[in-house]
Phi, psi and omega in degrees: 000140189260150165259128175262153193227134179249139171233125185250134174238097173286135173221141163222103193063033172253034181294332187277359160257349192314305208277351162288305178305309186300337189271329169333295188296317171305340206246010172310120152312311194241095174326139173271169174269340178200149160233104176255114187272114165251110178290108177275042177080030176282168181225035178225194194283020188294315179303309176307303177307301174311324198294329181277011180233004190306343176291337155262339194240168152258121170261136193237141157277129156204157186306150172308135188202345195090185181310302206297312188289349191269316183292333170306312177296328183285313171317310196281337161262355183288143183257327215274144170322308188242155177221141188256136164258112175238116167292154196279005171239008161254178190228142184266124165318144183307341189243021198282300177298320189301301169285358167277307177292353157300314193278326191273354170269003184243333175225086180315314198281359183263145174248359170203141188227137189238168169207175179270196191199170169255144162256138179218173183278200162311320173265109183294008162277353172275100202255121185275289195213183175235139191245126199255137179277167183245152194209124179229128177327332176209183180289328186288303178321301184314298183303315174308299181295325183291286178334321189266324171273258180209217189283329168081314181218170195246141196282354162286343191259000168300140149258110187234132164288107208306323185281006175288319171294001161246022179256308176273351200108137176298179182286132179303123170295329169291346184261120186271335168223152188061012158312324180280318175297320183293346172279319206290312186295305175317308185288332179300328178278347171245359179182170190268145170255145180239141179249139187242099171305035182241161173271095196245026167213137160273128171256115173276106192270135178203184186281312180312341177248025173270326184315320189283346173291332198274350160225081182289342182287317185300307193298291166320331172280314193278349156301306190294341173300324194273002202273000000 
């Protein structure tokens, strides 16, 4: 049975990174079934960059509402069995989709599978470090550790069974930060998590993504409250 994959790329004023991000999906060793770019009211060149890929992507423009609303727009449009989230400034390694599909076919009980990742500079060829994600053996431990600590893995590394979003609900629109953390807490109670211990994403560290780290404890606590 063929597993279909949708990749959603929420983008707000990251037009200067967007082409490289889209290209990283197009370069997959296992082609995805659809790429959905959600422009969250960008005022830069995002629409122009996206327009040059209209033969390969679906482009959705919406008024600015934050990452959660952009992700929800992508989920509602997606048709794949599995949904991947790729931030518009991050990159997939070429075998990311292939390795995750191999994993879920061997572990059919898993509803979410994530990976390690590289932290890179503004130039994605500059690898700063390899980030190793946490892993636990059962849902109860996952829920306990998530509530005790924090996010534990990067959203751009995830592949999630699409139907689960309609079981636990979509991303909370009121969460402008830590919306991924809130989602992982809810999903931990609904499905098993799987882990591929390979760095299959490049997470780009640059000045534009530092703002949301100003009050991490406050953001995490709000995410816990809304579960």
